[in-house]
mmCIF file of C-alpha atoms in Angstrom:
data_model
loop_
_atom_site.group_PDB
_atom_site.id
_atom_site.type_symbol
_atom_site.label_atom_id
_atom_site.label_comp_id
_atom_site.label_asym_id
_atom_site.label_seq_id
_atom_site.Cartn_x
_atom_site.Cartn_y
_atom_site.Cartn_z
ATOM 1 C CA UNK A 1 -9.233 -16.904 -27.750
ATOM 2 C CA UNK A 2 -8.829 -14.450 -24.702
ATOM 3 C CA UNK A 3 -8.682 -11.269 -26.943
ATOM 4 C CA UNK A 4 -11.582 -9.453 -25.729
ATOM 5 C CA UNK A 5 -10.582 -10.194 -21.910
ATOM 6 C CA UNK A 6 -7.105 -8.920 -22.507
ATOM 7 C CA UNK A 7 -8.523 -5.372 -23.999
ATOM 8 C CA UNK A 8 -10.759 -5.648 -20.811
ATOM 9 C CA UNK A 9 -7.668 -5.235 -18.683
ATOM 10 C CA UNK A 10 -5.330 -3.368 -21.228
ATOM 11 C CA UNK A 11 -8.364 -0.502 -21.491
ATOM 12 C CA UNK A 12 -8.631 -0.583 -17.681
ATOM 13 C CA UNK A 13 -4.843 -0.382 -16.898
ATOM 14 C CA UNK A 14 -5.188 2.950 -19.093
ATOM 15 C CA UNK A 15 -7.381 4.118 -17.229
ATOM 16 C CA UNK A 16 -4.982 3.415 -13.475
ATOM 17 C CA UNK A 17 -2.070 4.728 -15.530
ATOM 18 C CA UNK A 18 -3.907 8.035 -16.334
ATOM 19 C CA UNK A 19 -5.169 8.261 -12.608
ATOM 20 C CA UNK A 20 -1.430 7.613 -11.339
ATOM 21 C CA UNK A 21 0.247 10.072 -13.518
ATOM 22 C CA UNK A 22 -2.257 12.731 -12.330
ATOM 23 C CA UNK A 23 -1.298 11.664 -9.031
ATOM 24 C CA UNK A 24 2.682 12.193 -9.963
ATOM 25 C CA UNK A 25 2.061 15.865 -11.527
ATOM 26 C CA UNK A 26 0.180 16.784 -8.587
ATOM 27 C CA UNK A 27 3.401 15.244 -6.647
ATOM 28 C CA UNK A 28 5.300 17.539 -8.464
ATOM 29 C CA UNK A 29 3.008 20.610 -7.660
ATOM 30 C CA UNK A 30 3.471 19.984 -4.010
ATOM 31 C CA UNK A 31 7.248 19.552 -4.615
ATOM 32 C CA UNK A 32 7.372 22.950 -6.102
ATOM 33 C CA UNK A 33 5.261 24.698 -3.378
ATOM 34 C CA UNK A 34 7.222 23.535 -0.143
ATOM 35 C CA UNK A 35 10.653 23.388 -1.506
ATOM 36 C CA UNK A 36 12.015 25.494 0.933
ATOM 37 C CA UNK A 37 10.613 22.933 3.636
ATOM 38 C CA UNK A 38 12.444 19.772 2.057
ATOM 39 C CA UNK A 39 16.209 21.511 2.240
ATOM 40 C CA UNK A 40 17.683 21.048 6.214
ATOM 41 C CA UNK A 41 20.925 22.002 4.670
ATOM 42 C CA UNK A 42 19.932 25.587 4.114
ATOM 43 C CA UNK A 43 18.514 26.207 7.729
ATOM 44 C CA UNK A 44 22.625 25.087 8.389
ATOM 45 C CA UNK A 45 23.976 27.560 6.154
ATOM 46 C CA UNK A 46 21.746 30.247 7.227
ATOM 47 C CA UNK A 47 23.373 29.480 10.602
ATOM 48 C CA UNK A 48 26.705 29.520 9.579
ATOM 49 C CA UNK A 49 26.721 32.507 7.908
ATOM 50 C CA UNK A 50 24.993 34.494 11.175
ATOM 51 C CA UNK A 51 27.863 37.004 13.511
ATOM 52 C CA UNK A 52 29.605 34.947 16.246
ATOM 53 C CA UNK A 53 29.133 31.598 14.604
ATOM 54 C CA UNK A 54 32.015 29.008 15.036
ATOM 55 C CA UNK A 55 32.065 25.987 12.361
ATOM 56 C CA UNK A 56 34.092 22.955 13.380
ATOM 57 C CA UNK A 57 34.109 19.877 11.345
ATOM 58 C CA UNK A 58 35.606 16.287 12.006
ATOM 59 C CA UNK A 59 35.679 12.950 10.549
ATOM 60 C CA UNK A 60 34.200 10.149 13.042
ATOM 61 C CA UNK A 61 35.834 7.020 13.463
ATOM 62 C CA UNK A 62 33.221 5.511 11.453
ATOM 63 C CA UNK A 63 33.409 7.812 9.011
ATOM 64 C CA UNK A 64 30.827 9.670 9.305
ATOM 65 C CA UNK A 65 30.864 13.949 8.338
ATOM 66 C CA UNK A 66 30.295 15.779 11.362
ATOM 67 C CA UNK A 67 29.826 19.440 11.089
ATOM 68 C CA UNK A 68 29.431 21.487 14.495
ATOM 69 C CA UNK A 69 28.189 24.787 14.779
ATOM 70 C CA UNK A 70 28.064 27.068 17.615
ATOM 71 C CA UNK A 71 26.676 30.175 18.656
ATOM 72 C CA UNK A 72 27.024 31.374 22.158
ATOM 73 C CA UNK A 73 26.061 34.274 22.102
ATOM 74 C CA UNK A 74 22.182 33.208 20.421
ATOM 75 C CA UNK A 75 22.444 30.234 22.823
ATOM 76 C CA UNK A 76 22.583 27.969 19.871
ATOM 77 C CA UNK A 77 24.509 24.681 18.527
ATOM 78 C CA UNK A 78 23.898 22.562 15.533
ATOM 79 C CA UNK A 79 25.312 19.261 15.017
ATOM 80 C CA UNK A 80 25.142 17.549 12.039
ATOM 81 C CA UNK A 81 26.077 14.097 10.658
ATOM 82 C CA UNK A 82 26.435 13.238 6.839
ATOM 83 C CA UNK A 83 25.874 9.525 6.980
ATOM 84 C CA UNK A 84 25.998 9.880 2.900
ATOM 85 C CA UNK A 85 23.526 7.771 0.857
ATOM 86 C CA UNK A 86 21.800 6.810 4.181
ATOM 87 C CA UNK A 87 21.714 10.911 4.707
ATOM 88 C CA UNK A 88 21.715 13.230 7.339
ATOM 89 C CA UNK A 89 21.110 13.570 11.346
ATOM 90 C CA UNK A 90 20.910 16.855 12.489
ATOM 91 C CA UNK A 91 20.357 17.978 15.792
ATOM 92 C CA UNK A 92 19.425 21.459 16.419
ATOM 93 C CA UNK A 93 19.459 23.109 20.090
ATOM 94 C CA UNK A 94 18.270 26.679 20.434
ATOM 95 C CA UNK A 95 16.286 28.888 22.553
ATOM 96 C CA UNK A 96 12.219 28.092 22.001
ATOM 97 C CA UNK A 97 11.957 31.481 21.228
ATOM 98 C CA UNK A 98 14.152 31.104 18.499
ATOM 99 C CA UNK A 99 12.449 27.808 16.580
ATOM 100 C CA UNK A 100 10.533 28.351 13.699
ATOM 101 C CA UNK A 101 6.824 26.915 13.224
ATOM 102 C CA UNK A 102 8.012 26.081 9.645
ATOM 103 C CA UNK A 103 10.903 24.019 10.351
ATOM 104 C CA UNK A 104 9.030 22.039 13.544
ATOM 105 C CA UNK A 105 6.721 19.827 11.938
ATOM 106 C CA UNK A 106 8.108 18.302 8.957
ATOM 107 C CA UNK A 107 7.171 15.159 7.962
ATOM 108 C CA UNK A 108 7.784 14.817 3.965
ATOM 109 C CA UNK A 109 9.005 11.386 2.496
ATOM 110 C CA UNK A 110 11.410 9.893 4.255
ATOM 111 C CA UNK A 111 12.101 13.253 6.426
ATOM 112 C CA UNK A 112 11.589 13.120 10.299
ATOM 113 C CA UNK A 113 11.638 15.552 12.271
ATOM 114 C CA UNK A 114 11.217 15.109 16.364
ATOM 115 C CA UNK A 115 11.192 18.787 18.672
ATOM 116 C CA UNK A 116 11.371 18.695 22.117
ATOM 117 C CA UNK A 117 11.375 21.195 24.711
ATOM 118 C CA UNK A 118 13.161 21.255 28.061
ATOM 119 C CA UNK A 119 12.783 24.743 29.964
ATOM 120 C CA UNK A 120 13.617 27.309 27.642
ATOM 121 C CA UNK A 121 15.433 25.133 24.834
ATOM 122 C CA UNK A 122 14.065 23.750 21.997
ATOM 123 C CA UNK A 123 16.019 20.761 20.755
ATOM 124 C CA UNK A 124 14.967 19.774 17.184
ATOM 125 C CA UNK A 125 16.266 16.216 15.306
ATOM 126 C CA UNK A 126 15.920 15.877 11.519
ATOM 127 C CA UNK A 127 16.760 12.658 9.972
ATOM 128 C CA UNK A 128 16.690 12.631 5.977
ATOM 129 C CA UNK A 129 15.976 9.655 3.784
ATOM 130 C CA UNK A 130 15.571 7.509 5.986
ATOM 131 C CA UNK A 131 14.436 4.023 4.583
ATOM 132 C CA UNK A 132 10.866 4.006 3.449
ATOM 133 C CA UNK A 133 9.098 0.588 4.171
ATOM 134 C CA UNK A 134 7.799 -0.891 1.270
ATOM 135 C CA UNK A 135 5.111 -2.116 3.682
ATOM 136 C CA UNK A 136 3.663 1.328 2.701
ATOM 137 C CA UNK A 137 4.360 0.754 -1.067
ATOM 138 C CA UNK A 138 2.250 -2.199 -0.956
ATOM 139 C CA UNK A 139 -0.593 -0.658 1.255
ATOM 140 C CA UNK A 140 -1.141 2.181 -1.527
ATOM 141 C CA UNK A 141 -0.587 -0.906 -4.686
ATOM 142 C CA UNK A 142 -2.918 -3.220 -2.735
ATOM 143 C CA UNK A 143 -5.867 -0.202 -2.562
ATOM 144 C CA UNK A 144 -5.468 -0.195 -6.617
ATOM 145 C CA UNK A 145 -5.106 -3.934 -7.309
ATOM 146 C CA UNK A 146 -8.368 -4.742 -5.217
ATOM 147 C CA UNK A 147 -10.145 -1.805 -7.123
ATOM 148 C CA UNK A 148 -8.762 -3.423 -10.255
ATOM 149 C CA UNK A 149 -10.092 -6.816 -9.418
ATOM 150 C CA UNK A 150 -13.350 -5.626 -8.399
ATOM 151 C CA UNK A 151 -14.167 -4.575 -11.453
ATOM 152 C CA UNK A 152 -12.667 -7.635 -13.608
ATOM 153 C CA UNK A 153 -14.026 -10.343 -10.989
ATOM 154 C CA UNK A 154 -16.963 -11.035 -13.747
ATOM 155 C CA UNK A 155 -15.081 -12.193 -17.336
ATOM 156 C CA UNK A 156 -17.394 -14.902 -17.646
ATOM 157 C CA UNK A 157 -20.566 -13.713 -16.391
ATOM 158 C CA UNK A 158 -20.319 -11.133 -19.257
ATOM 159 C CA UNK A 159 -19.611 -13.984 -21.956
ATOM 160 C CA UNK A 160 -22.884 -14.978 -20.957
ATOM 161 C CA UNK A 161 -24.357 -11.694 -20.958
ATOM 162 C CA UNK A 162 -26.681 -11.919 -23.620
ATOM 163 C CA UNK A 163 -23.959 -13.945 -26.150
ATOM 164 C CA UNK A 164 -23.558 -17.069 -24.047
ATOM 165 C CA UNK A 165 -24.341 -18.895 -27.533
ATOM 166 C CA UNK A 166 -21.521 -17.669 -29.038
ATOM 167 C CA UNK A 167 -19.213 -17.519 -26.777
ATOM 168 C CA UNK A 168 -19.758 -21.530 -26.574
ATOM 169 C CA UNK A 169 -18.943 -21.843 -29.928
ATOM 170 C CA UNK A 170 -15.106 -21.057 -29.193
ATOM 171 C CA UNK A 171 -13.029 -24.026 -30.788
ATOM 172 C CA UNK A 172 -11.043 -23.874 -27.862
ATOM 173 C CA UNK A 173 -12.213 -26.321 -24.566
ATOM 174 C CA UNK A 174 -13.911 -24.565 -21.949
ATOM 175 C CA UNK A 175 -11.665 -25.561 -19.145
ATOM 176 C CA UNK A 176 -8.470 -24.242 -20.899
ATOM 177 C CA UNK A 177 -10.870 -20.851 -22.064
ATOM 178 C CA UNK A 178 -11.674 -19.996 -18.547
ATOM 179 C CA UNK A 179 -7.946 -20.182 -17.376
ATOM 180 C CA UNK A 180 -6.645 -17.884 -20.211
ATOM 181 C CA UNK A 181 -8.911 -15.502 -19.331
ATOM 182 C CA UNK A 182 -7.997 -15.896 -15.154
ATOM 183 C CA UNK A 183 -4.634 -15.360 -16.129
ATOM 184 C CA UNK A 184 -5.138 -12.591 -18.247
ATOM 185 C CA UNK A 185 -7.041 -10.523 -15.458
ATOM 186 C CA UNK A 186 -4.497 -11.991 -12.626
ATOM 187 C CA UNK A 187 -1.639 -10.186 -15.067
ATOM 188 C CA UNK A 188 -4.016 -7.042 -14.990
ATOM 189 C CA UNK A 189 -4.455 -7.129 -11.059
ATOM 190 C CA UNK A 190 -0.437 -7.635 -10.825
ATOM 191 C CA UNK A 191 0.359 -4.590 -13.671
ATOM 192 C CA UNK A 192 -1.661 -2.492 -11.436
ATOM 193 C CA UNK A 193 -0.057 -3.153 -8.088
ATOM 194 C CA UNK A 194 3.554 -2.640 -10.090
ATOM 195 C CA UNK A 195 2.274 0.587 -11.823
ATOM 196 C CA UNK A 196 1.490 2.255 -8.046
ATOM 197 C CA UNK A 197 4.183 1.322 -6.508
ATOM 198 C CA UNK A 198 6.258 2.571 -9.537
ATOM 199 C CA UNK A 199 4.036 5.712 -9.168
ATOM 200 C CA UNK A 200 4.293 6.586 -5.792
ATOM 201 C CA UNK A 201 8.548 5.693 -6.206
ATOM 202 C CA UNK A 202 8.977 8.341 -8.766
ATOM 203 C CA UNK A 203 6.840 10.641 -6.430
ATOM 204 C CA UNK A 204 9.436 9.875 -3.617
ATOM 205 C CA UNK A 205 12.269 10.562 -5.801
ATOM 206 C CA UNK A 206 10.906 13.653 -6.211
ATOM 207 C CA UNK A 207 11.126 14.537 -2.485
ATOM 208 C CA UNK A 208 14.584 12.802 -2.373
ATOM 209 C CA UNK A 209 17.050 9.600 -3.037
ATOM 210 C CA UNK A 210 14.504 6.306 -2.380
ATOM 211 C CA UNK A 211 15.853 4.201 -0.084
ATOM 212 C CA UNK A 212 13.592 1.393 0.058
ATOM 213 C CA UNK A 213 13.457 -1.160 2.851
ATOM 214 C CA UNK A 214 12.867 -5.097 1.837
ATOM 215 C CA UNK A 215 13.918 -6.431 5.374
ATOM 216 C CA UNK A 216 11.901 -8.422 7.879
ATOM 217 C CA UNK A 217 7.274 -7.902 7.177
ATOM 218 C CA UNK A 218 8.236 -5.664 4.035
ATOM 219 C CA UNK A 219 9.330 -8.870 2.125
ATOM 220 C CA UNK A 220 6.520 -10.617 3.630
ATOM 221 C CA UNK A 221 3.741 -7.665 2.784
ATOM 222 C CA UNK A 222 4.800 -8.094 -0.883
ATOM 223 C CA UNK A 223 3.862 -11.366 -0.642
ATOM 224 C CA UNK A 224 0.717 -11.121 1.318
ATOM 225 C CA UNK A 225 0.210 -8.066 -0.906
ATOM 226 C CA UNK A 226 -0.324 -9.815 -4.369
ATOM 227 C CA UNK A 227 -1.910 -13.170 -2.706
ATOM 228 C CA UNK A 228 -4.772 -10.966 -1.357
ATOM 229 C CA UNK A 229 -6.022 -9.177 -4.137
ATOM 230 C CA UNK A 230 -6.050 -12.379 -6.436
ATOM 231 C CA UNK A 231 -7.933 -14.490 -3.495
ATOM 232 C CA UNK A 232 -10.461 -11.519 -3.383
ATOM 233 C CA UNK A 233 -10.712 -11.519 -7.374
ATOM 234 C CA UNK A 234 -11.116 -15.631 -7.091
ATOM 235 C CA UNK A 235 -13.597 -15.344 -4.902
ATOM 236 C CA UNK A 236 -16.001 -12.443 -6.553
ATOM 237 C CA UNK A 237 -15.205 -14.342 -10.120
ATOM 238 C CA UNK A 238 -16.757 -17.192 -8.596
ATOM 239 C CA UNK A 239 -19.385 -15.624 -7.207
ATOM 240 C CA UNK A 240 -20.690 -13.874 -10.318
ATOM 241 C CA UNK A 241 -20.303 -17.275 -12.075
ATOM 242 C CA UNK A 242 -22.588 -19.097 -10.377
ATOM 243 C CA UNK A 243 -24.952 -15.960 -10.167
ATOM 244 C CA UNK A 244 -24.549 -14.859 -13.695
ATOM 245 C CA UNK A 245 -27.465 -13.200 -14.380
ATOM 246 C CA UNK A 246 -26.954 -10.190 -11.344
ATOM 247 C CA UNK A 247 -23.186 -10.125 -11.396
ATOM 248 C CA UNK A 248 -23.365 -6.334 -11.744
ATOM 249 C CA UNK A 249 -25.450 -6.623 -8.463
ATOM 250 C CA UNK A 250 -22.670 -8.793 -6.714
ATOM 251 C CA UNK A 251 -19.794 -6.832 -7.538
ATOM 252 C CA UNK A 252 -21.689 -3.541 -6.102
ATOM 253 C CA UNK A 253 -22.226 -5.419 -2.740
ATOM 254 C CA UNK A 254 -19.698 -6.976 -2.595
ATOM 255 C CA UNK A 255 -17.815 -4.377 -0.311
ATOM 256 C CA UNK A 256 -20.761 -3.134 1.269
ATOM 257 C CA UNK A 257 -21.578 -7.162 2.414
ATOM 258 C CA UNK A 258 -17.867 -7.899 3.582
ATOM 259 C CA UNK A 259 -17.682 -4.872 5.602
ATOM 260 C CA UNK A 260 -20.979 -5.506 7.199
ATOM 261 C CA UNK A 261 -19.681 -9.263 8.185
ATOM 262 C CA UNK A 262 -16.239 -7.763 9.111
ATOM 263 C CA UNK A 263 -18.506 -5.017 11.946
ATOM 264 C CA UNK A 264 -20.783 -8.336 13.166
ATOM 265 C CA UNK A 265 -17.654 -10.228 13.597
ATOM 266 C CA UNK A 266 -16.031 -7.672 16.503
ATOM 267 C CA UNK A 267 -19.946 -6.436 17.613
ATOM 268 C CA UNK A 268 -19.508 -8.138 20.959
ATOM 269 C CA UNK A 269 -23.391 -9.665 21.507
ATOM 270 C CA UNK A 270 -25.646 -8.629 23.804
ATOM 271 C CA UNK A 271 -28.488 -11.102 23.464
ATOM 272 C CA UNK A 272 -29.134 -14.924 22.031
ATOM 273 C CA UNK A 273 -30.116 -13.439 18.641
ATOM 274 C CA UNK A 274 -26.541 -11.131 18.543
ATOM 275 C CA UNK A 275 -25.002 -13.822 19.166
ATOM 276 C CA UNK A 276 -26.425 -16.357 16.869
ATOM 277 C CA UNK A 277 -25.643 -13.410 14.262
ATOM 278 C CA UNK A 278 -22.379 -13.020 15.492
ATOM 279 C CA UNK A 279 -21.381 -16.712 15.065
ATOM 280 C CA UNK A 280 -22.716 -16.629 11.359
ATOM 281 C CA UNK A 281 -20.977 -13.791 10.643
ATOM 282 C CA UNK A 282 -17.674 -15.376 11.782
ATOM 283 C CA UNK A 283 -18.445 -18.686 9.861
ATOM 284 C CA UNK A 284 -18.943 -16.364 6.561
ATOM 285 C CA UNK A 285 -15.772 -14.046 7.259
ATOM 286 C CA UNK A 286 -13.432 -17.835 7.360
ATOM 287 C CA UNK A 287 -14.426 -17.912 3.367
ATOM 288 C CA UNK A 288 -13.501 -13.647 3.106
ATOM 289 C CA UNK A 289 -9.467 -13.047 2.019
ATOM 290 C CA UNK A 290 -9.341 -10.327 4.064
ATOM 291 C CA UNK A 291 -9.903 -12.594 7.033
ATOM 292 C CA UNK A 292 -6.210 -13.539 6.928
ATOM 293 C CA UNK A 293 -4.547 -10.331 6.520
ATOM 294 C CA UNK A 294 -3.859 -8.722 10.111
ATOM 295 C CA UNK A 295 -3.559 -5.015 10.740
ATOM 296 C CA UNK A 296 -2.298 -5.181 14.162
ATOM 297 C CA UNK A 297 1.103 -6.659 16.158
ATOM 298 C CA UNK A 298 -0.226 -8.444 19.391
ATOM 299 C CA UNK A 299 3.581 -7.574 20.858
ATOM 300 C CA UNK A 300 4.306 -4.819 19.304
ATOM 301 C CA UNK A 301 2.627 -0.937 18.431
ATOM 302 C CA UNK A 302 5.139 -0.215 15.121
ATOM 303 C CA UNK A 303 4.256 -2.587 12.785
ATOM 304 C CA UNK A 304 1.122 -1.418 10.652
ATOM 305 C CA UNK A 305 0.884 -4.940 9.259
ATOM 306 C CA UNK A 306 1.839 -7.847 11.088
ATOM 307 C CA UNK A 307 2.666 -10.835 9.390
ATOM 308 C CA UNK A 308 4.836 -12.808 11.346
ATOM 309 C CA UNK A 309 6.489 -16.280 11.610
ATOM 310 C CA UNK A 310 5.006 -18.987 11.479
ATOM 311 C CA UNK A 311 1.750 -17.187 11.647
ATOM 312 C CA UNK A 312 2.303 -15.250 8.298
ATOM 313 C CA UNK A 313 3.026 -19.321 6.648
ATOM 314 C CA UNK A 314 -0.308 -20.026 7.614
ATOM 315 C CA UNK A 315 -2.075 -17.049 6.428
ATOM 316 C CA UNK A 316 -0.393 -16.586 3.144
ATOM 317 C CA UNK A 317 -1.201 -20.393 2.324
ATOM 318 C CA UNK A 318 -4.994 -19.819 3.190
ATOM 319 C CA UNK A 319 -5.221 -17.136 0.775
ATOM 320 C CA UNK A 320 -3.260 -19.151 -2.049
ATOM 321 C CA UNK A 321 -5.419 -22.011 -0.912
ATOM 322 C CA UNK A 322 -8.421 -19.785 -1.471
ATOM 323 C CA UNK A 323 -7.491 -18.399 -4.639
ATOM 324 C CA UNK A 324 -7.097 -22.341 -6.207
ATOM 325 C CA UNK A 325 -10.729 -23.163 -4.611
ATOM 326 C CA UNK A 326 -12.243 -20.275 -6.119
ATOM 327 C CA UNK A 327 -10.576 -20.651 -9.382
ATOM 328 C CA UNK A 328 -11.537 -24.085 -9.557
ATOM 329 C CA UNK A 329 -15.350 -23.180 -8.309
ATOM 330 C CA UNK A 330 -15.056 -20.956 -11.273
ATOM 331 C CA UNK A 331 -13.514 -23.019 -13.891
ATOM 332 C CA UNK A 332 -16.167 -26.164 -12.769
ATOM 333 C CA UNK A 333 -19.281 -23.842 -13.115
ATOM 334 C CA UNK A 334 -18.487 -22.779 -16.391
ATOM 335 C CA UNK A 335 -18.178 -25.649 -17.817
ATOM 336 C CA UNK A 336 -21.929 -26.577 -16.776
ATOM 337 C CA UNK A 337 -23.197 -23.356 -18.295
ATOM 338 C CA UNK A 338 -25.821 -24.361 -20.443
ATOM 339 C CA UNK A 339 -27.375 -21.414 -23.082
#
């Protein structure tokens, strides 16, 4: 009975699979063009093959690969450190004079690389694939699912677009009609967020060996990261429920309203009126999903998302909370809709 809502997201996640494997041949476009950027290794052999070069290697205790080499006479020493799978540190000292603009800056995947001068040496640190937080995984999958949602937020404001009649004529109860077709778009909104983040993996393998890091707020952002978007689709299928007849109008200010609460929220007030403004604002935003999803650390400036202890508990269970209210908002008010 929830055929046409399952094309709905089926023709839609056609449409976010097209736009992601765009994304992945341009990924490979860029691979292609700044090969020679994504290969430390050869900047070593380079070196090792140059007059007066010495090459010492050794086995650490640990057992890490360390290969030294040295150049006196050009003032200049490489060590480097084959950790394996969880790849390479290399540490590069030369003259500044020597370092080359194309080797300072890169910053590809999970390659790092950190220059610093001290008189005349340049001393230049490359760390490859390193573990890439799927903190950022979710960031990019979360942009797509709430895209995804926006535009299904409104499967039964367009039954009743202009075939409310027959749609009521379903030999199926209403209750168990409007759940089907919840579930079908929640399993739309979830497909999405997986296609991404498979998207954006394969464009990383591309650049290198994933290594993928599901320790400590990256298990948590998953989480936080599927709750969201299905809160925020709970709450706009509500909304064009109950306000049937303009639900094109409510999804297209939808963003435009939240973001103008979210700005009168941290406008500090200036006069009685800002104020009384303000407060309302804050009221509404307690009711927004995106109330409960932090961007900031209060103790700490490397965490993009911070969803800690017990804090986290409490913020993740508002926005499960507010995806049952919604649902059941939804679910209540169309059972009441009358042709």
């Amino acid at each position: 009975m929830n055929y046409v809502e399952w094309l709905r997201v089926r023709n839609l996640l056609k449409i976010v699979a097209i736009i992601l494997a765009i994304l992945v041949v341009l990924a490979v476009a860029l691979r292609i063009s700044v090969s020679r950027y994504l290969s430390p290794e050869a900047w070593v052999a380079h070196y090792a093959m140059e007059r007066g070069t010495s090459e010492t290697r050794m086995t650490l205790p640990d057992g890490t690969k360390r290969l030294i080499l040295d150049n006196p006479s050009e003032r200049t020493r490489i060590v480097l450190d084959d950790h394996g799978y969880a790849g390479r540190h290399i540490v590069i000292t030369e003259p500044s004079g020597h370092s080359r603009s194309d080797a300072d800056h890169v910053n590809v995947g999970s390659i790092q690389v950190v220059e610093s001068r001290h008189g005349g040496m340049t001393t230049t640190v490359i760390d490859t694939n390193g573990a890439v937080p799927v903190l950022y995984y979710m960031l990019m999958a979360d942009v797509v699912a709430l895209i995804v949602a926006t535009i299904l937020a409104a499967p039964f404001a367009r039954e009743a677009d202009g075939h409310l009649e027959i749609a009521l004529t379903k030999p199926i109860p209403r209750a168990r009609f409007a759940v089907g077709a919840i579930g079908a778009d929640v399993a739309g909104i979830v497909a999405a967020s997986f296609l991404t983040v498979v998207a954006f993996y394969i464009c990383q393998l591309l650049f290198e060996t994933a290594r993928l890091d599901f320790s400590g707020v990256n298990s948590r952002a998953i989480a936080m990261g599927i709750a969201c978007p299905l809160a925020w689709y709970a709450m706009l299928c509500a909304a064009t429920t109950w306000l049937h007849r303009s639900y094109g109008a409510v999804l297209g200010f939808a963003w435009p309203v939240v973001i103008l609460i979210g700005v009168l929220t941290i406008i500090h007030p200036a006069n009685v009126v800002a104020f009384f403004i303000h407060d309302v604002a804050r009221v509404l935003s307690y009711l927004i999903p995106f109330t409960y999803v932090s961007f900031a650390s209060p103790d700490s400036h490397n965490t993009l998302l911070y969803e800690g202890g017990g804090d986290f508990t409490r913020r993740l269970s508002i926005e499960i909370l507010l995806f049952v209210v919604y649902s059941a908002l939804t679910i209540w008010k169309w059972q009441r809709v009358e042709a």
